[in-house]
């Protein structure tokens, strides 16, 4: 690479480029028009783009000999210049990498690990391949034990613990305060309000670390929609289930052995009907999660967690007397385990998981596909801007 930097010289030199092609052929760039394209097949195209970029960058922006940008500000300037001058426009880059399957810092710069890129080509690949996923099962499992992944699991555990604590605890409190809580409408309102506030807060506090799923159904919907990989989803489930059981145990111990309430089906309801009801409610919840977390709808990002919580609260008011309004398999499982019975657990798993999967597939592939023209999305969402 001439003029702008050493290209693939030194640690990021031609040998590094060869290693990139050989060792990272199992990584793919997910393209909505072309499908999953092996990165080694796209290597030449993006390398040529980085060459075109080098003609527009003053040599002072890159330290040719030291192997790194001189400071963070200059690195940002280089990045900004690349986005303005690359042969592939920023709009096209955005479209090509719109759908996030997985993100790994180690995978972004496979040929320059652990350091600021020393060349324009490295910066170019950092920008272009920032949203990609390893396709081999071994590589995916390795990414489930990174420090960032462990922080995400801990965030899911903490947020799910406090969510279940608030929801189950509010039901226990209403049972203690009201003579006949099951027949008192105020009990339903108490639980609905607790759901709204607790879920909004739980999603908010975990959003930056884990995405704020707080629910195995949400995690399942995200996995089906391609937002996270399957191994990561499994560890999310483990964190959520453990948190739910621990929260219910904590409530039982601290309330001196009071009975932990479980989700039950109304006498006039069948198991199929209750499962269908739970599935429809969970569909609405997961669909709201997708919409609230959509990076294309930045105007809604501030109220995203509140929108999720309000959806859950409304669903509890609508279906609480019939199926309990769980929408969360972990919450139903934890309370059932501590209470000593797993009756009707299929209702709170089958329906919600199917509803979550439908929501994940519908939102990203039909209603708001990533490759939809920006102008169309803007026209459709004009009335919803906040």
CSV table of C-alpha atoms in Angstrom, one decimal:
chain,number,residue,atom,x,y,z
A,1,UNK,CA,0.0,0.0,0.0
A,2,UNK,CA,1.6,3.3,-1.1
A,3,UNK,CA,1.4,6.8,0.2
A,4,UNK,CA,-1.1,6.5,3.1
A,5,UNK,CA,0.8,3.9,5.1
A,6,UNK,CA,2.6,0.6,5.0
A,7,UNK,CA,-0.6,-1.3,4.0
A,8,UNK,CA,0.0,-4.8,5.1
A,9,UNK,CA,3.7,-4.3,6.0
A,10,UNK,CA,5.1,-5.4,9.4
A,11,UNK,CA,2.6,-6.8,11.8
A,12,UNK,CA,-0.2,-5.9,9.4
A,13,UNK,CA,1.9,-6.6,6.3
A,14,UNK,CA,1.4,-8.9,3.4
A,15,UNK,CA,2.0,-11.9,5.6
A,16,UNK,CA,-0.8,-10.6,7.9
A,17,UNK,CA,-3.1,-10.4,4.9
A,18,UNK,CA,-2.3,-14.0,4.1
A,19,UNK,CA,-3.1,-15.1,7.6
A,20,UNK,CA,-6.3,-13.1,7.4
A,21,UNK,CA,-7.3,-15.0,4.3
A,22,UNK,CA,-6.3,-18.4,5.7
A,23,UNK,CA,-7.4,-18.2,9.3
A,24,UNK,CA,-10.6,-16.2,8.9
A,25,UNK,CA,-12.2,-17.9,6.0
A,26,UNK,CA,-14.9,-19.3,8.4
A,27,UNK,CA,-16.0,-15.7,9.1
A,28,UNK,CA,-18.7,-14.3,6.9
A,29,UNK,CA,-20.1,-10.9,6.1
A,30,UNK,CA,-23.9,-11.1,6.2
A,31,UNK,CA,-25.3,-9.4,3.1
A,32,UNK,CA,-29.0,-9.0,2.7
A,33,UNK,CA,-28.8,-9.3,-1.1
A,34,UNK,CA,-26.0,-11.8,-1.6
A,35,UNK,CA,-26.4,-13.9,1.6
A,36,UNK,CA,-23.5,-15.0,3.8
A,37,UNK,CA,-20.3,-14.2,1.8
A,38,UNK,CA,-17.0,-15.7,2.9
A,39,UNK,CA,-14.7,-12.9,3.9
A,40,UNK,CA,-11.8,-14.3,2.0
A,41,UNK,CA,-13.8,-13.9,-1.2
A,42,UNK,CA,-14.5,-10.2,-0.4
A,43,UNK,CA,-10.9,-9.5,0.6
A,44,UNK,CA,-9.7,-8.1,-2.7
A,45,UNK,CA,-12.7,-5.8,-3.1
A,46,UNK,CA,-12.2,-4.1,0.3
A,47,UNK,CA,-8.4,-4.1,-0.1
A,48,UNK,CA,-8.8,-2.1,-3.3
A,49,UNK,CA,-11.2,0.3,-1.5
A,50,UNK,CA,-8.5,0.9,1.2
A,51,UNK,CA,-6.0,1.6,-1.6
A,52,UNK,CA,-8.3,4.2,-3.0
A,53,UNK,CA,-8.7,5.7,0.5
A,54,UNK,CA,-4.9,6.1,0.9
A,55,UNK,CA,-4.7,8.7,-1.8
A,56,UNK,CA,-6.9,11.0,0.2
A,57,UNK,CA,-5.2,10.8,3.6
A,58,UNK,CA,-2.2,13.0,4.5
A,59,UNK,CA,0.8,10.9,5.6
A,60,UNK,CA,0.8,12.7,9.0
A,61,UNK,CA,-2.4,10.9,9.9
A,62,UNK,CA,-0.7,7.6,10.1
A,63,UNK,CA,2.6,6.7,11.8
A,64,UNK,CA,4.2,4.6,9.1
A,65,UNK,CA,7.0,3.2,11.2
A,66,UNK,CA,5.7,2.9,14.8
A,67,UNK,CA,2.8,0.6,13.7
A,68,UNK,CA,0.0,2.7,15.1
A,69,UNK,CA,-1.9,6.0,14.8
A,70,UNK,CA,-0.1,8.8,16.7
A,71,UNK,CA,-3.1,9.5,18.8
A,72,UNK,CA,-6.8,8.8,19.2
A,73,UNK,CA,-7.9,12.1,17.6
A,74,UNK,CA,-5.9,11.4,14.4
A,75,UNK,CA,-7.3,7.9,14.3
A,76,UNK,CA,-10.8,9.4,14.4
A,77,UNK,CA,-9.9,11.8,11.7
A,78,UNK,CA,-8.6,8.9,9.6
A,79,UNK,CA,-11.8,7.0,10.2
A,80,UNK,CA,-14.0,10.0,9.3
A,81,UNK,CA,-12.0,10.6,6.1
A,82,UNK,CA,-12.4,6.9,5.1
A,83,UNK,CA,-16.1,7.2,5.4
A,84,UNK,CA,-16.1,10.2,3.2
A,85,UNK,CA,-13.8,9.0,0.5
A,86,UNK,CA,-14.1,5.2,0.2
A,87,UNK,CA,-15.2,3.8,-3.1
A,88,UNK,CA,-18.1,2.2,-1.3
A,89,UNK,CA,-20.4,4.9,0.0
A,90,UNK,CA,-21.2,5.1,3.8
A,91,UNK,CA,-24.9,4.5,2.8
A,92,UNK,CA,-24.0,1.3,1.0
A,93,UNK,CA,-21.8,0.2,3.9
A,94,UNK,CA,-24.7,0.8,6.3
A,95,UNK,CA,-27.0,-1.3,4.1
A,96,UNK,CA,-24.5,-4.1,3.7
A,97,UNK,CA,-23.9,-4.4,7.5
A,98,UNK,CA,-27.3,-3.4,8.8
A,99,UNK,CA,-28.2,-6.7,10.4
A,100,UNK,CA,-26.1,-7.5,13.5
A,101,UNK,CA,-25.5,-11.2,14.0
A,102,UNK,CA,-22.7,-11.0,16.5
A,103,UNK,CA,-20.0,-8.6,17.4
A,104,UNK,CA,-16.5,-9.4,18.6
A,105,UNK,CA,-13.7,-6.9,19.1
A,106,UNK,CA,-11.2,-9.7,18.4
A,107,UNK,CA,-12.9,-10.5,15.1
A,108,UNK,CA,-13.0,-6.9,13.9
A,109,UNK,CA,-9.2,-6.7,13.5
A,110,UNK,CA,-8.1,-10.3,13.1
A,111,UNK,CA,-4.8,-9.2,11.5
A,112,UNK,CA,-4.0,-6.4,14.0
A,113,UNK,CA,-5.2,-7.8,17.3
A,114,UNK,CA,-5.0,-5.7,20.4
A,115,UNK,CA,-3.8,-2.4,18.9
A,116,UNK,CA,-4.8,0.6,17.0
A,117,UNK,CA,-4.6,-0.1,13.2
A,118,UNK,CA,-1.4,1.1,11.6
A,119,UNK,CA,-2.8,1.4,8.1
A,120,UNK,CA,-5.7,2.7,6.3
A,121,UNK,CA,-6.6,-0.8,5.1
A,122,UNK,CA,-6.8,-2.0,8.6
A,123,UNK,CA,-9.2,0.8,9.5
A,124,UNK,CA,-11.2,0.0,6.4
A,125,UNK,CA,-11.6,-3.6,7.4
A,126,UNK,CA,-12.5,-2.5,11.0
A,127,UNK,CA,-15.4,-0.4,9.6
A,128,UNK,CA,-16.6,-2.9,7.1
A,129,UNK,CA,-16.3,-6.1,9.1
A,130,UNK,CA,-17.4,-4.6,12.4
A,131,UNK,CA,-20.7,-6.6,12.2
A,132,UNK,CA,-19.9,-10.2,11.3
A,133,UNK,CA,-20.3,-13.6,12.8
A,134,UNK,CA,-18.1,-16.7,13.0
A,135,UNK,CA,-19.8,-19.6,11.3
A,136,UNK,CA,-18.0,-22.5,12.9
A,137,UNK,CA,-19.5,-23.8,16.1
A,138,UNK,CA,-16.1,-23.9,17.9
A,139,UNK,CA,-15.5,-20.2,17.2
A,140,UNK,CA,-19.0,-19.3,18.5
A,141,UNK,CA,-18.5,-21.2,21.7
A,142,UNK,CA,-15.1,-19.5,22.2
A,143,UNK,CA,-16.8,-16.1,22.1
A,144,UNK,CA,-19.3,-17.2,24.8
A,145,UNK,CA,-16.5,-17.0,27.5
A,146,UNK,CA,-14.9,-13.7,26.6
A,147,UNK,CA,-14.9,-10.9,29.3
A,148,UNK,CA,-17.6,-9.0,27.5
A,149,UNK,CA,-19.8,-12.1,27.3
A,150,UNK,CA,-19.3,-12.9,31.0
A,151,UNK,CA,-20.4,-9.3,31.8
A,152,UNK,CA,-23.5,-9.8,29.7
A,153,UNK,CA,-24.4,-13.0,31.6
A,154,UNK,CA,-23.9,-11.2,34.9
A,155,UNK,CA,-26.1,-8.3,33.7
A,156,UNK,CA,-28.8,-10.7,32.7
A,157,UNK,CA,-28.6,-12.4,36.1
A,158,UNK,CA,-28.9,-9.2,38.0
A,159,UNK,CA,-31.7,-7.6,36.0
A,160,UNK,CA,-33.7,-10.8,35.9
A,161,UNK,CA,-33.3,-11.3,39.6
A,162,UNK,CA,-34.7,-7.9,40.5
A,163,UNK,CA,-37.5,-8.2,37.9
A,164,UNK,CA,-38.7,-11.6,39.3
A,165,UNK,CA,-38.2,-10.2,42.9
A,166,UNK,CA,-40.5,-7.3,42.1
A,167,UNK,CA,-43.2,-9.3,40.2
A,168,UNK,CA,-43.4,-12.3,42.5
A,169,UNK,CA,-42.9,-10.1,45.6
A,170,UNK,CA,-45.8,-7.8,44.6
A,171,UNK,CA,-48.1,-10.9,44.2
A,172,UNK,CA,-47.0,-12.1,47.7
A,173,UNK,CA,-47.6,-8.6,49.2
A,174,UNK,CA,-51.1,-8.3,47.7
A,175,UNK,CA,-51.9,-11.7,49.0
A,176,UNK,CA,-50.9,-10.7,52.5
A,177,UNK,CA,-52.6,-7.3,52.5
A,178,UNK,CA,-55.9,-8.3,50.8
A,179,UNK,CA,-58.3,-10.8,52.3
A,180,UNK,CA,-59.2,-12.4,49.0
A,181,UNK,CA,-56.5,-11.3,46.6
A,182,UNK,CA,-57.5,-13.7,43.9
A,183,UNK,CA,-61.0,-12.1,43.6
A,184,UNK,CA,-59.9,-8.5,44.3
A,185,UNK,CA,-59.2,-6.4,41.1
A,186,UNK,CA,-56.8,-4.2,42.9
A,187,UNK,CA,-54.4,-7.2,43.2
A,188,UNK,CA,-54.3,-7.4,39.4
A,189,UNK,CA,-53.5,-3.7,39.2
A,190,UNK,CA,-50.7,-4.1,41.7
A,191,UNK,CA,-49.0,-6.9,39.8
A,192,UNK,CA,-49.5,-5.0,36.5
A,193,UNK,CA,-47.8,-1.9,37.9
A,194,UNK,CA,-45.0,-3.9,39.3
A,195,UNK,CA,-44.5,-5.6,36.0
A,196,UNK,CA,-44.3,-2.2,34.2
A,197,UNK,CA,-41.9,-0.5,36.5
A,198,UNK,CA,-39.7,-3.6,37.2
A,199,UNK,CA,-39.4,-4.6,33.5
A,200,UNK,CA,-38.7,-1.0,32.4
A,201,UNK,CA,-35.9,-0.7,35.0
A,202,UNK,CA,-34.5,-4.1,34.4
A,203,UNK,CA,-34.2,-3.6,30.6
A,204,UNK,CA,-32.7,-0.1,31.1
A,205,UNK,CA,-29.9,-1.2,33.5
A,206,UNK,CA,-28.9,-4.2,31.4
A,207,UNK,CA,-29.3,-2.7,27.9
A,208,UNK,CA,-25.7,-1.6,27.4
A,209,UNK,CA,-24.2,-4.8,28.7
A,210,UNK,CA,-26.4,-7.6,27.4
A,211,UNK,CA,-29.3,-6.0,25.5
A,212,UNK,CA,-31.6,-6.2,28.5
A,213,UNK,CA,-33.5,-9.4,27.5
A,214,UNK,CA,-34.6,-10.4,31.1
A,215,UNK,CA,-36.7,-13.1,29.5
A,216,UNK,CA,-35.8,-16.5,27.8
A,217,UNK,CA,-38.6,-15.8,25.3
A,218,UNK,CA,-36.9,-12.5,24.3
A,219,UNK,CA,-33.6,-14.2,24.0
A,220,UNK,CA,-35.1,-17.0,21.9
A,221,UNK,CA,-36.7,-14.4,19.6
A,222,UNK,CA,-33.4,-12.6,19.2
A,223,UNK,CA,-31.7,-15.9,18.4
A,224,UNK,CA,-34.3,-16.8,15.8
A,225,UNK,CA,-34.0,-13.3,14.3
A,226,UNK,CA,-30.2,-13.6,14.1
A,227,UNK,CA,-29.4,-10.9,16.6
A,228,UNK,CA,-27.4,-13.3,18.9
A,229,UNK,CA,-25.9,-16.7,18.3
A,230,UNK,CA,-27.2,-19.9,19.8
A,231,UNK,CA,-24.4,-20.6,22.3
A,232,UNK,CA,-24.8,-17.1,23.7
A,233,UNK,CA,-28.5,-17.5,23.9
A,234,UNK,CA,-28.1,-20.7,25.9
A,235,UNK,CA,-25.9,-18.9,28.5
A,236,UNK,CA,-28.4,-16.1,28.7
A,237,UNK,CA,-31.1,-18.8,29.5
A,238,UNK,CA,-28.9,-20.2,32.2
A,239,UNK,CA,-28.4,-16.8,33.8
A,240,UNK,CA,-32.1,-15.9,33.6
A,241,UNK,CA,-33.3,-19.3,35.0
A,242,UNK,CA,-30.8,-19.2,37.9
A,243,UNK,CA,-31.8,-15.6,38.7
A,244,UNK,CA,-35.5,-16.4,38.8
A,245,UNK,CA,-35.0,-19.4,41.1
A,246,UNK,CA,-32.7,-17.4,43.4
A,247,UNK,CA,-35.1,-14.5,43.6
A,248,UNK,CA,-38.0,-16.8,44.6
A,249,UNK,CA,-35.8,-18.6,47.2
A,250,UNK,CA,-34.8,-15.2,48.6
A,251,UNK,CA,-38.4,-14.1,48.9
A,252,UNK,CA,-39.5,-17.4,50.6
A,253,UNK,CA,-36.6,-17.2,53.1
A,254,UNK,CA,-37.0,-13.5,53.9
A,255,UNK,CA,-40.8,-13.6,54.3
A,256,UNK,CA,-40.4,-16.5,56.8
A,257,UNK,CA,-41.7,-19.2,54.6
A,258,UNK,CA,-44.7,-17.6,53.0
A,259,UNK,CA,-46.0,-19.4,50.0
A,260,UNK,CA,-44.5,-18.4,46.7
A,261,UNK,CA,-47.4,-17.8,44.2
A,262,UNK,CA,-47.3,-19.6,40.9
A,263,UNK,CA,-48.9,-18.9,37.5
A,264,UNK,CA,-52.2,-20.8,37.1
A,265,UNK,CA,-54.8,-21.3,34.4
A,266,UNK,CA,-58.4,-20.3,35.0
A,267,UNK,CA,-60.8,-23.2,35.4
A,268,UNK,CA,-62.7,-22.3,32.2
A,269,UNK,CA,-59.4,-22.1,30.2
A,270,UNK,CA,-57.8,-25.1,28.4
A,271,UNK,CA,-54.1,-25.6,28.3
A,272,UNK,CA,-54.1,-24.9,24.5
A,273,UNK,CA,-56.1,-21.7,25.0
A,274,UNK,CA,-53.8,-20.5,27.8
A,275,UNK,CA,-50.7,-21.2,25.8
A,276,UNK,CA,-52.1,-19.4,22.7
A,277,UNK,CA,-52.9,-16.4,24.9
A,278,UNK,CA,-49.4,-16.4,26.4
A,279,UNK,CA,-48.0,-16.7,22.9
A,280,UNK,CA,-49.9,-13.7,21.6
A,281,UNK,CA,-48.9,-11.6,24.5
A,282,UNK,CA,-45.3,-12.6,24.2
A,283,UNK,CA,-45.4,-11.8,20.5
A,284,UNK,CA,-46.4,-8.3,21.3
A,285,UNK,CA,-43.7,-8.0,23.9
A,286,UNK,CA,-40.9,-9.3,21.7
A,287,UNK,CA,-42.1,-7.2,18.8
A,288,UNK,CA,-41.9,-4.1,21.0
A,289,UNK,CA,-38.4,-5.1,22.1
A,290,UNK,CA,-37.3,-5.3,18.5
A,291,UNK,CA,-38.9,-1.9,17.7
A,292,UNK,CA,-37.5,-0.3,20.8
A,293,UNK,CA,-34.0,-1.5,20.1
A,294,UNK,CA,-34.0,-0.8,16.4
A,295,UNK,CA,-30.9,1.4,15.6
A,296,UNK,CA,-32.9,2.9,12.6
A,297,UNK,CA,-35.4,4.4,15.0
A,298,UNK,CA,-33.1,6.5,17.1
A,299,UNK,CA,-35.9,8.9,18.1
A,300,UNK,CA,-37.5,6.1,20.1
A,301,UNK,CA,-34.4,4.9,21.9
A,302,UNK,CA,-34.9,7.0,25.0
A,303,UNK,CA,-38.3,5.6,25.8
A,304,UNK,CA,-37.6,2.0,24.6
A,305,UNK,CA,-37.4,0.4,28.0
A,306,UNK,CA,-40.6,2.2,29.1
A,307,UNK,CA,-42.4,1.0,26.0
A,308,UNK,CA,-41.4,-2.6,26.8
A,309,UNK,CA,-42.6,-2.3,30.4
A,310,UNK,CA,-45.9,-0.7,29.4
A,311,UNK,CA,-46.5,-3.5,27.0
A,312,UNK,CA,-46.0,-6.1,29.7
A,313,UNK,CA,-48.2,-4.2,32.2
A,314,UNK,CA,-51.0,-3.9,29.7
A,315,UNK,CA,-50.8,-7.6,28.9
A,316,UNK,CA,-51.0,-8.5,32.6
A,317,UNK,CA,-54.2,-6.4,32.9
A,318,UNK,CA,-55.7,-8.1,29.8
A,319,UNK,CA,-54.8,-11.7,30.6
A,320,UNK,CA,-53.9,-11.9,34.2
A,321,UNK,CA,-57.2,-13.5,35.3
A,322,UNK,CA,-57.0,-16.2,32.6
A,323,UNK,CA,-53.4,-17.4,32.4
A,324,UNK,CA,-51.6,-15.2,34.8
A,325,UNK,CA,-49.9,-13.0,32.2
A,326,UNK,CA,-46.5,-14.4,32.5
A,327,UNK,CA,-44.9,-13.8,29.1
A,328,UNK,CA,-41.7,-14.9,30.8
A,329,UNK,CA,-40.8,-18.6,31.1
A,330,UNK,CA,-38.1,-17.9,33.6
A,331,UNK,CA,-40.5,-16.2,36.0
A,332,UNK,CA,-43.0,-19.0,35.7
A,333,UNK,CA,-40.3,-21.6,36.1
A,334,UNK,CA,-38.6,-20.1,39.1
A,335,UNK,CA,-41.8,-19.6,41.1
A,336,UNK,CA,-42.9,-23.1,40.3
A,337,UNK,CA,-39.6,-24.7,41.3
A,338,UNK,CA,-39.6,-23.0,44.7
A,339,UNK,CA,-43.3,-23.6,45.3
A,340,UNK,CA,-42.8,-27.3,44.6
A,341,UNK,CA,-44.8,-28.0,41.5
A,342,UNK,CA,-44.2,-27.8,37.7
A,343,UNK,CA,-47.9,-28.2,36.7
A,344,UNK,CA,-48.8,-26.5,33.4
A,345,UNK,CA,-45.2,-25.4,32.7
A,346,UNK,CA,-45.6,-26.3,29.0
A,347,UNK,CA,-48.2,-23.5,28.7
A,348,UNK,CA,-45.6,-20.9,29.8
A,349,UNK,CA,-42.9,-22.2,27.5
A,350,UNK,CA,-44.4,-23.4,24.3
A,351,UNK,CA,-46.7,-20.5,23.6
A,352,UNK,CA,-44.2,-17.7,24.5
A,353,UNK,CA,-41.3,-19.3,22.6
A,354,UNK,CA,-43.5,-19.6,19.4
A,355,UNK,CA,-44.8,-16.1,19.8
A,356,UNK,CA,-41.2,-14.7,20.3
A,357,UNK,CA,-39.9,-16.6,17.2
A,358,UNK,CA,-42.7,-15.3,15.0
A,359,UNK,CA,-42.0,-11.7,16.2
A,360,UNK,CA,-38.3,-12.0,15.5
A,361,UNK,CA,-38.9,-13.3,12.0
A,362,UNK,CA,-41.7,-10.9,11.2
A,363,UNK,CA,-40.0,-7.7,12.3
A,364,UNK,CA,-36.6,-8.0,10.6
A,365,UNK,CA,-37.7,-9.9,7.4
A,366,UNK,CA,-41.2,-8.5,6.5
A,367,UNK,CA,-42.3,-5.4,8.3
A,368,UNK,CA,-38.9,-3.6,8.7
A,369,UNK,CA,-36.4,-5.5,6.5
A,370,UNK,CA,-32.8,-4.2,6.7
A,371,UNK,CA,-32.6,-3.7,2.9
A,372,UNK,CA,-35.7,-1.6,2.7
A,373,UNK,CA,-35.1,1.9,1.1
A,374,UNK,CA,-34.4,4.5,3.7
A,375,UNK,CA,-36.9,6.9,2.0
A,376,UNK,CA,-39.7,4.4,2.5
A,377,UNK,CA,-38.9,3.8,6.1
A,378,UNK,CA,-38.7,7.5,6.7
A,379,UNK,CA,-42.1,8.1,5.1
A,380,UNK,CA,-43.7,5.3,7.1
A,381,UNK,CA,-42.2,6.3,10.5
A,382,UNK,CA,-42.7,10.1,10.1
A,383,UNK,CA,-45.8,10.1,12.3
A,384,UNK,CA,-44.0,8.2,15.1
A,385,UNK,CA,-41.1,10.5,15.6
A,386,UNK,CA,-40.8,11.8,19.2
